[in-house]
Amino acid sequence: MSFQEKNIVVTLTNFSLILAFYLFRIFQMVQSDTFTSTNLFWLWGIIALLAVIGTIVATIFTHIVGGIVHKVKTNEDPHIEDIQDERDQMIELKGTKVAYTFSSIGIALAMLTFVFGQSPLVMFALIIFFGVLAQVIADIWRLNLYRKGF
Amino acid sequence: MTTSRIRNNIRTLRFHHGEMTQQQLAEKVGVTRQTIIAMEQDKYSPSLELAFRIALVFKVPLEEVFSYQPEDTNT
């Protein structure tokens, strides 16, 4: 697995966990009748923090552990191919396009709930849900392009 | 599996150039080894610039490295 693919797997895992945590917290709030703007925006803050810091920490940790495992298995120094060539850039762009498409559809759907009489909080909750979901789908799309080619 | 209609002889040319490794070729043309692997498996069509760089490494014309297979010959 290449350096870029490892990074995508780390991001995908991180964002999938964030999505699960977000949905769990939202359902908890709805069930306990604490689905308020203060709680929702607090959750937004946590999600943003987890997305940025979680991804950075997880990426560093994965490469350190990967390097140690490689050294123990082969007794060779790990060779990190951290250059991003034209194929990597192309795959990243295609993934970004998918992310934009899905998040745009998601935002439109979120706005539609507002139009159909739901509270603005539902719309805000759906916007972040579709944002994270778009990232997950884009990462799966990128991995697929690395595996199957294009 | 998605395959390109652009075929190449990179594997053969590497063999005829002192059994050059994928890593060596990758370093010479400035891409990752994974990109060379993807090209050899017809999973990626390189840019024109990369195609010329590969041809330059093997010191052969571009058409000796790459060939285009039109759609109607696939069927």
PDB file of C-alpha atoms in Angstrom:
ATOM      1  CA  MET A   1       0.000   0.000   0.000  1.00  0.00           C
ATOM      2  CA  SER A   2       1.440   3.361  -1.031  1.00  0.00           C
ATOM      3  CA  PHE A   3       1.988   6.382   1.230  1.00  0.00           C
ATOM      4  CA  GLN A   4      -1.012   8.165  -0.308  1.00  0.00           C
ATOM      5  CA  GLU A   5      -3.273   5.130   0.078  1.00  0.00           C
ATOM      6  CA  LYS A   6      -2.295   4.794   3.745  1.00  0.00           C
ATOM      7  CA  ASN A   7      -3.188   8.457   4.290  1.00  0.00           C
ATOM      8  CA  ILE A   8      -6.580   7.918   2.667  1.00  0.00           C
ATOM      9  CA  VAL A   9      -7.266   4.848   4.827  1.00  0.00           C
ATOM     10  CA  VAL A  10      -6.387   6.856   7.950  1.00  0.00           C
ATOM     11  CA  THR A  11      -8.662   9.754   6.903  1.00  0.00           C
ATOM     12  CA  LEU A  12     -11.445   7.346   5.950  1.00  0.00           C
ATOM     13  CA  THR A  13     -11.264   5.567   9.310  1.00  0.00           C
ATOM     14  CA  ASN A  14     -11.159   8.861  11.188  1.00  0.00           C
ATOM     15  CA  PHE A  15     -14.122  10.365   9.350  1.00  0.00           C
ATOM     16  CA  SER A  16     -16.151   7.138   9.616  1.00  0.00           C
ATOM     17  CA  LEU A  17     -15.633   7.170  13.402  1.00  0.00           C
ATOM     18  CA  ILE A  18     -16.534  10.878  13.510  1.00  0.00           C
ATOM     19  CA  LEU A  19     -19.714  10.171  11.532  1.00  0.00           C
ATOM     20  CA  ALA A  20     -20.687   7.341  13.891  1.00  0.00           C
ATOM     21  CA  PHE A  21     -19.972   9.532  16.947  1.00  0.00           C
ATOM     22  CA  TYR A  22     -21.950  12.421  15.458  1.00  0.00           C
ATOM     23  CA  LEU A  23     -25.001  10.281  14.679  1.00  0.00           C
ATOM     24  CA  PHE A  24     -24.827   8.662  18.122  1.00  0.00           C
ATOM     25  CA  ARG A  25     -24.710  12.057  19.857  1.00  0.00           C
ATOM     26  CA  ILE A  26     -27.527  13.468  17.710  1.00  0.00           C
ATOM     27  CA  PHE A  27     -29.794  10.482  18.494  1.00  0.00           C
ATOM     28  CA  GLN A  28     -28.893  10.820  22.186  1.00  0.00           C
ATOM     29  CA  MET A  29     -29.840  14.517  22.099  1.00  0.00           C
ATOM     30  CA  VAL A  30     -33.120  13.831  20.317  1.00  0.00           C
ATOM     31  CA  GLN A  31     -34.056  11.026  22.743  1.00  0.00           C
ATOM     32  CA  SER A  32     -33.190  13.009  25.866  1.00  0.00           C
ATOM     33  CA  ASP A  33     -34.906  16.129  24.492  1.00  0.00           C
ATOM     34  CA  THR A  34     -31.657  18.154  24.607  1.00  0.00           C
ATOM     35  CA  PHE A  35     -31.493  18.868  20.865  1.00  0.00           C
ATOM     36  CA  THR A  36     -30.807  22.584  21.358  1.00  0.00           C
ATOM     37  CA  SER A  37     -28.710  25.078  19.424  1.00  0.00           C
ATOM     38  CA  THR A  38     -26.112  25.275  22.239  1.00  0.00           C
ATOM     39  CA  ASN A  39     -25.621  21.502  22.265  1.00  0.00           C
ATOM     40  CA  LEU A  40     -25.598  21.241  18.477  1.00  0.00           C
ATOM     41  CA  PHE A  41     -22.994  23.977  17.982  1.00  0.00           C
ATOM     42  CA  TRP A  42     -20.897  22.489  20.786  1.00  0.00           C
ATOM     43  CA  LEU A  43     -21.019  19.206  18.838  1.00  0.00           C
ATOM     44  CA  TRP A  44     -19.996  21.052  15.649  1.00  0.00           C
ATOM     45  CA  GLY A  45     -16.909  22.346  17.502  1.00  0.00           C
ATOM     46  CA  ILE A  46     -16.007  18.851  18.706  1.00  0.00           C
ATOM     47  CA  ILE A  47     -16.445  17.426  15.200  1.00  0.00           C
ATOM     48  CA  ALA A  48     -14.229  20.126  13.642  1.00  0.00           C
ATOM     49  CA  LEU A  49     -11.575  19.538  16.302  1.00  0.00           C
ATOM     50  CA  LEU A  50     -11.676  15.762  15.848  1.00  0.00           C
ATOM     51  CA  ALA A  51     -11.520  16.113  12.059  1.00  0.00           C
ATOM     52  CA  VAL A  52      -8.389  18.277  12.079  1.00  0.00           C
ATOM     53  CA  ILE A  53      -6.430  17.083  15.111  1.00  0.00           C
ATOM     54  CA  GLY A  54      -7.619  13.465  14.865  1.00  0.00           C
ATOM     55  CA  THR A  55      -6.480  13.141  11.255  1.00  0.00           C
ATOM     56  CA  ILE A  56      -3.056  14.702  11.920  1.00  0.00           C
ATOM     57  CA  VAL A  57      -2.384  12.576  15.018  1.00  0.00           C
ATOM     58  CA  ALA A  58      -3.692   9.373  13.384  1.00  0.00           C
ATOM     59  CA  THR A  59      -1.557   9.955  10.257  1.00  0.00           C
ATOM     60  CA  ILE A  60       1.639  10.524  12.264  1.00  0.00           C
ATOM     61  CA  PHE A  61       0.887   7.552  14.525  1.00  0.00           C
ATOM     62  CA  THR A  62       0.175   5.235  11.571  1.00  0.00           C
ATOM     63  CA  HIS A  63       3.432   6.102   9.823  1.00  0.00           C
ATOM     64  CA  ILE A  64       5.488   5.702  12.997  1.00  0.00           C
ATOM     65  CA  VAL A  65       3.898   2.312  13.780  1.00  0.00           C
ATOM     66  CA  GLY A  66       4.141   1.295  10.091  1.00  0.00           C
ATOM     67  CA  GLY A  67       7.843   2.232  10.081  1.00  0.00           C
ATOM     68  CA  ILE A  68       8.535   0.228  13.250  1.00  0.00           C
ATOM     69  CA  VAL A  69       6.678  -2.833  11.909  1.00  0.00           C
ATOM     70  CA  HIS A  70       8.577  -2.582   8.590  1.00  0.00           C
ATOM     71  CA  LYS A  71      11.926  -2.352  10.424  1.00  0.00           C
ATOM     72  CA  VAL A  72      11.115  -5.338  12.664  1.00  0.00           C
ATOM     73  CA  LYS A  73       9.873  -7.476   9.729  1.00  0.00           C
ATOM     74  CA  THR A  74      12.547  -6.717   7.127  1.00  0.00           C
ATOM     75  CA  ASN A  75      15.369  -5.139   9.178  1.00  0.00           C
ATOM     76  CA  GLU A  76      15.478  -2.355   6.564  1.00  0.00           C
ATOM     77  CA  ASP A  77      14.898   1.344   7.103  1.00  0.00           C
ATOM     78  CA  PRO A  78      11.395   2.313   5.964  1.00  0.00           C
ATOM     79  CA  HIS A  79      11.284   4.107   2.626  1.00  0.00           C
ATOM     80  CA  ILE A  80       8.579   6.750   2.685  1.00  0.00           C
ATOM     81  CA  GLU A  81       7.457   7.688  -0.815  1.00  0.00           C
ATOM     82  CA  ASP A  82       5.945  10.991   0.191  1.00  0.00           C
ATOM     83  CA  ILE A  83       6.050  12.661  -3.236  1.00  0.00           C
ATOM     84  CA  GLN A  84       2.717  13.392  -4.851  1.00  0.00           C
ATOM     85  CA  ASP A  85       2.952  12.730  -8.563  1.00  0.00           C
ATOM     86  CA  GLU A  86       0.485  13.475 -11.385  1.00  0.00           C
ATOM     87  CA  ARG A  87      -1.545  10.310 -10.753  1.00  0.00           C
ATOM     88  CA  ASP A  88      -1.964  11.143  -7.051  1.00  0.00           C
ATOM     89  CA  GLN A  89      -2.998  14.697  -7.929  1.00  0.00           C
ATOM     90  CA  MET A  90      -5.507  13.432 -10.493  1.00  0.00           C
ATOM     91  CA  ILE A  91      -7.032  10.997  -7.983  1.00  0.00           C
ATOM     92  CA  GLU A  92      -7.195  13.732  -5.345  1.00  0.00           C
ATOM     93  CA  LEU A  93      -8.991  16.040  -7.776  1.00  0.00           C
ATOM     94  CA  LYS A  94     -11.479  13.340  -8.762  1.00  0.00           C
ATOM     95  CA  GLY A  95     -12.141  12.657  -5.069  1.00  0.00           C
ATOM     96  CA  THR A  96     -12.635  16.369  -4.373  1.00  0.00           C
ATOM     97  CA  LYS A  97     -15.141  16.551  -7.228  1.00  0.00           C
ATOM     98  CA  VAL A  98     -17.105  13.670  -5.682  1.00  0.00           C
ATOM     99  CA  ALA A  99     -16.973  15.344  -2.247  1.00  0.00           C
ATOM    100  CA  TYR A 100     -18.271  18.648  -3.673  1.00  0.00           C
ATOM    101  CA  THR A 101     -21.069  16.884  -5.545  1.00  0.00           C
ATOM    102  CA  PHE A 102     -22.250  14.936  -2.496  1.00  0.00           C
ATOM    103  CA  SER A 103     -21.980  17.859  -0.097  1.00  0.00           C
ATOM    104  CA  SER A 104     -23.901  20.078  -2.555  1.00  0.00           C
ATOM    105  CA  ILE A 105     -26.685  17.479  -2.804  1.00  0.00           C
ATOM    106  CA  GLY A 106     -26.619  17.151   0.986  1.00  0.00           C
ATOM    107  CA  ILE A 107     -26.907  20.900   1.552  1.00  0.00           C
ATOM    108  CA  ALA A 108     -29.801  21.073  -0.914  1.00  0.00           C
ATOM    109  CA  LEU A 109     -31.565  18.220   0.913  1.00  0.00           C
ATOM    110  CA  ALA A 110     -30.911  19.890   4.281  1.00  0.00           C
ATOM    111  CA  MET A 111     -32.429  23.123   2.992  1.00  0.00           C
ATOM    112  CA  LEU A 112     -35.397  21.198   1.674  1.00  0.00           C
ATOM    113  CA  THR A 113     -36.208  19.982   5.212  1.00  0.00           C
ATOM    114  CA  PHE A 114     -36.303  23.643   6.282  1.00  0.00           C
ATOM    115  CA  VAL A 115     -38.630  24.456   3.388  1.00  0.00           C
ATOM    116  CA  PHE A 116     -40.930  21.609   4.465  1.00  0.00           C
ATOM    117  CA  GLY A 117     -41.352  23.056   7.943  1.00  0.00           C
ATOM    118  CA  GLN A 118     -38.585  21.428   9.993  1.00  0.00           C
ATOM    119  CA  SER A 119     -36.687  23.577  12.491  1.00  0.00           C
ATOM    120  CA  PRO A 120     -33.439  25.294  11.415  1.00  0.00           C
ATOM    121  CA  LEU A 121     -31.590  23.029  13.865  1.00  0.00           C
ATOM    122  CA  VAL A 122     -32.496  19.974  11.770  1.00  0.00           C
ATOM    123  CA  MET A 123     -31.095  21.736   8.733  1.00  0.00           C
ATOM    124  CA  PHE A 124     -27.837  22.571  10.531  1.00  0.00           C
ATOM    125  CA  ALA A 125     -27.537  19.005  11.866  1.00  0.00           C
ATOM    126  CA  LEU A 126     -28.014  17.615   8.346  1.00  0.00           C
ATOM    127  CA  ILE A 127     -25.486  20.020   6.799  1.00  0.00           C
ATOM    128  CA  ILE A 128     -22.634  18.721   8.967  1.00  0.00           C
ATOM    129  CA  PHE A 129     -23.853  15.123   8.514  1.00  0.00           C
ATOM    130  CA  PHE A 130     -23.712  15.404   4.723  1.00  0.00           C
ATOM    131  CA  GLY A 131     -20.369  17.239   4.917  1.00  0.00           C
ATOM    132  CA  VAL A 132     -18.731  14.375   6.821  1.00  0.00           C
ATOM    133  CA  LEU A 133     -20.526  11.764   4.685  1.00  0.00           C
ATOM    134  CA  ALA A 134     -19.223  13.460   1.512  1.00  0.00           C
ATOM    135  CA  GLN A 135     -15.676  13.175   2.866  1.00  0.00           C
ATOM    136  CA  VAL A 136     -16.165   9.451   3.594  1.00  0.00           C
ATOM    137  CA  ILE A 137     -17.597   8.801   0.107  1.00  0.00           C
ATOM    138  CA  ALA A 138     -14.764  10.784  -1.533  1.00  0.00           C
ATOM    139  CA  ASP A 139     -12.151   8.726   0.342  1.00  0.00           C
ATOM    140  CA  ILE A 140     -13.806   5.461  -0.721  1.00  0.00           C
ATOM    141  CA  TRP A 141     -13.874   6.791  -4.311  1.00  0.00           C
ATOM    142  CA  ARG A 142     -10.150   7.677  -4.142  1.00  0.00           C
ATOM    143  CA  LEU A 143      -9.231   4.244  -2.763  1.00  0.00           C
ATOM    144  CA  ASN A 144     -11.268   2.635  -5.533  1.00  0.00           C
ATOM    145  CA  LEU A 145      -9.386   4.682  -8.163  1.00  0.00           C
ATOM    146  CA  TYR A 146      -6.041   3.634  -6.668  1.00  0.00           C
ATOM    147  CA  ARG A 147      -7.079  -0.025  -6.738  1.00  0.00           C
ATOM    148  CA  LYS A 148      -8.944  -0.291 -10.037  1.00  0.00           C
ATOM    149  CA  GLY A 149      -7.243   2.428 -12.062  1.00  0.00           C
ATOM    150  CA  PHE A 150      -8.818   5.002 -14.346  1.00  0.00           C
TER     151      PHE A 150
ATOM    152  CA  MET B   1     -11.219  -3.560 -13.822  1.00  0.00           C
ATOM    153  CA  THR B   2     -10.870  -0.254 -15.691  1.00  0.00           C
ATOM    154  CA  THR B   3      -8.197  -0.448 -18.349  1.00  0.00           C
ATOM    155  CA  SER B   4      -6.917   2.218 -20.659  1.00  0.00           C
ATOM    156  CA  ARG B   5      -6.881   1.981 -24.456  1.00  0.00           C
ATOM    157  CA  ILE B   6      -3.292   3.185 -24.354  1.00  0.00           C
ATOM    158  CA  ARG B   7      -0.906   0.244 -24.323  1.00  0.00           C
ATOM    159  CA  ASN B   8       2.776   0.407 -23.436  1.00  0.00           C
ATOM    160  CA  ASN B   9       5.972  -1.616 -23.570  1.00  0.00           C
ATOM    161  CA  ILE B  10       7.486  -0.274 -20.380  1.00  0.00           C
ATOM    162  CA  ARG B  11       8.015  -3.704 -18.843  1.00  0.00           C
ATOM    163  CA  THR B  12       9.830  -5.005 -21.956  1.00  0.00           C
ATOM    164  CA  LEU B  13      11.897  -1.832 -22.288  1.00  0.00           C
ATOM    165  CA  ARG B  14      12.937  -2.041 -18.641  1.00  0.00           C
ATOM    166  CA  PHE B  15      14.037  -5.612 -19.204  1.00  0.00           C
ATOM    167  CA  HIS B  16      16.125  -4.592 -22.243  1.00  0.00           C
ATOM    168  CA  HIS B  17      17.740  -1.755 -20.284  1.00  0.00           C
ATOM    169  CA  GLY B  18      19.726  -3.844 -17.857  1.00  0.00           C
ATOM    170  CA  GLU B  19      16.646  -5.141 -16.035  1.00  0.00           C
ATOM    171  CA  MET B  20      15.921  -1.700 -14.680  1.00  0.00           C
ATOM    172  CA  THR B  21      13.673  -1.888 -11.622  1.00  0.00           C
ATOM    173  CA  GLN B  22      10.338  -0.078 -11.351  1.00  0.00           C
ATOM    174  CA  GLN B  23      11.814   1.988  -8.521  1.00  0.00           C
ATOM    175  CA  GLN B  24      14.769   3.066 -10.671  1.00  0.00           C
ATOM    176  CA  LEU B  25      12.506   4.112 -13.531  1.00  0.00           C
ATOM    177  CA  ALA B  26      10.183   5.906 -11.110  1.00  0.00           C
ATOM    178  CA  GLU B  27      13.087   7.903  -9.699  1.00  0.00           C
ATOM    179  CA  LYS B  28      14.369   8.797 -13.184  1.00  0.00           C
ATOM    180  CA  VAL B  29      11.015  10.159 -14.362  1.00  0.00           C
ATOM    181  CA  GLY B  30       9.973  11.669 -11.016  1.00  0.00           C
ATOM    182  CA  VAL B  31       6.915   9.620 -10.084  1.00  0.00           C
ATOM    183  CA  THR B  32       6.150   6.976  -7.479  1.00  0.00           C
ATOM    184  CA  ARG B  33       6.715   3.260  -8.057  1.00  0.00           C
ATOM    185  CA  GLN B  34       2.940   2.761  -7.768  1.00  0.00           C
ATOM    186  CA  THR B  35       2.426   4.952 -10.845  1.00  0.00           C
ATOM    187  CA  ILE B  36       4.871   2.825 -12.857  1.00  0.00           C
ATOM    188  CA  ILE B  37       3.046  -0.318 -11.681  1.00  0.00           C
ATOM    189  CA  ALA B  38      -0.328   1.200 -12.655  1.00  0.00           C
ATOM    190  CA  MET B  39       1.008   2.109 -16.120  1.00  0.00           C
ATOM    191  CA  GLU B  40       2.445  -1.374 -16.704  1.00  0.00           C
ATOM    192  CA  GLN B  41      -0.916  -2.892 -15.785  1.00  0.00           C
ATOM    193  CA  ASP B  42      -2.696  -0.465 -18.180  1.00  0.00           C
ATOM    194  CA  LYS B  43      -4.548   1.067 -15.236  1.00  0.00           C
ATOM    195  CA  TYR B  44      -3.254   4.562 -15.832  1.00  0.00           C
ATOM    196  CA  SER B  45      -2.515   6.606 -18.936  1.00  0.00           C
ATOM    197  CA  PRO B  46       0.287   9.069 -18.252  1.00  0.00           C
ATOM    198  CA  SER B  47       0.340  12.724 -19.235  1.00  0.00           C
ATOM    199  CA  LEU B  48       2.117  13.631 -22.454  1.00  0.00           C
ATOM    200  CA  GLU B  49       5.013  15.093 -20.464  1.00  0.00           C
ATOM    201  CA  LEU B  50       5.510  11.913 -18.423  1.00  0.00           C
ATOM    202  CA  ALA B  51       5.233   9.807 -21.583  1.00  0.00           C
ATOM    203  CA  PHE B  52       8.048  11.843 -23.184  1.00  0.00           C
ATOM    204  CA  ARG B  53      10.169  11.561 -20.047  1.00  0.00           C
ATOM    205  CA  ILE B  54       9.801   7.758 -20.096  1.00  0.00           C
ATOM    206  CA  ALA B  55      10.703   7.620 -23.795  1.00  0.00           C
ATOM    207  CA  LEU B  56      13.762   9.786 -23.083  1.00  0.00           C
ATOM    208  CA  VAL B  57      14.934   7.428 -20.336  1.00  0.00           C
ATOM    209  CA  PHE B  58      14.815   4.490 -22.781  1.00  0.00           C
ATOM    210  CA  LYS B  59      16.201   6.656 -25.628  1.00  0.00           C
ATOM    211  CA  VAL B  60      13.466   5.539 -28.026  1.00  0.00           C
ATOM    212  CA  PRO B  61      10.693   7.424 -29.892  1.00  0.00           C
ATOM    213  CA  LEU B  62       7.405   7.850 -28.045  1.00  0.00           C
ATOM    214  CA  GLU B  63       5.540   5.433 -30.332  1.00  0.00           C
ATOM    215  CA  GLU B  64       7.933   2.635 -29.380  1.00  0.00           C
ATOM    216  CA  VAL B  65       6.823   2.983 -25.764  1.00  0.00           C
ATOM    217  CA  PHE B  66       3.142   3.789 -26.167  1.00  0.00           C
ATOM    218  CA  SER B  67       0.515   2.760 -28.680  1.00  0.00           C
ATOM    219  CA  TYR B  68      -3.166   3.612 -28.944  1.00  0.00           C
ATOM    220  CA  GLN B  69      -5.762   0.915 -29.435  1.00  0.00           C
ATOM    221  CA  PRO B  70      -8.916   2.407 -30.988  1.00  0.00           C
ATOM    222  CA  GLU B  71     -12.269   1.380 -29.531  1.00  0.00           C
ATOM    223  CA  ASP B  72     -13.433  -0.666 -32.541  1.00  0.00           C
ATOM    224  CA  THR B  73     -10.427  -3.026 -32.327  1.00  0.00           C
ATOM    225  CA  ASN B  74     -11.384  -3.956 -28.738  1.00  0.00           C
ATOM    226  CA  THR B  75     -14.594  -5.636 -29.803  1.00  0.00           C
TER     227      THR B  75
END
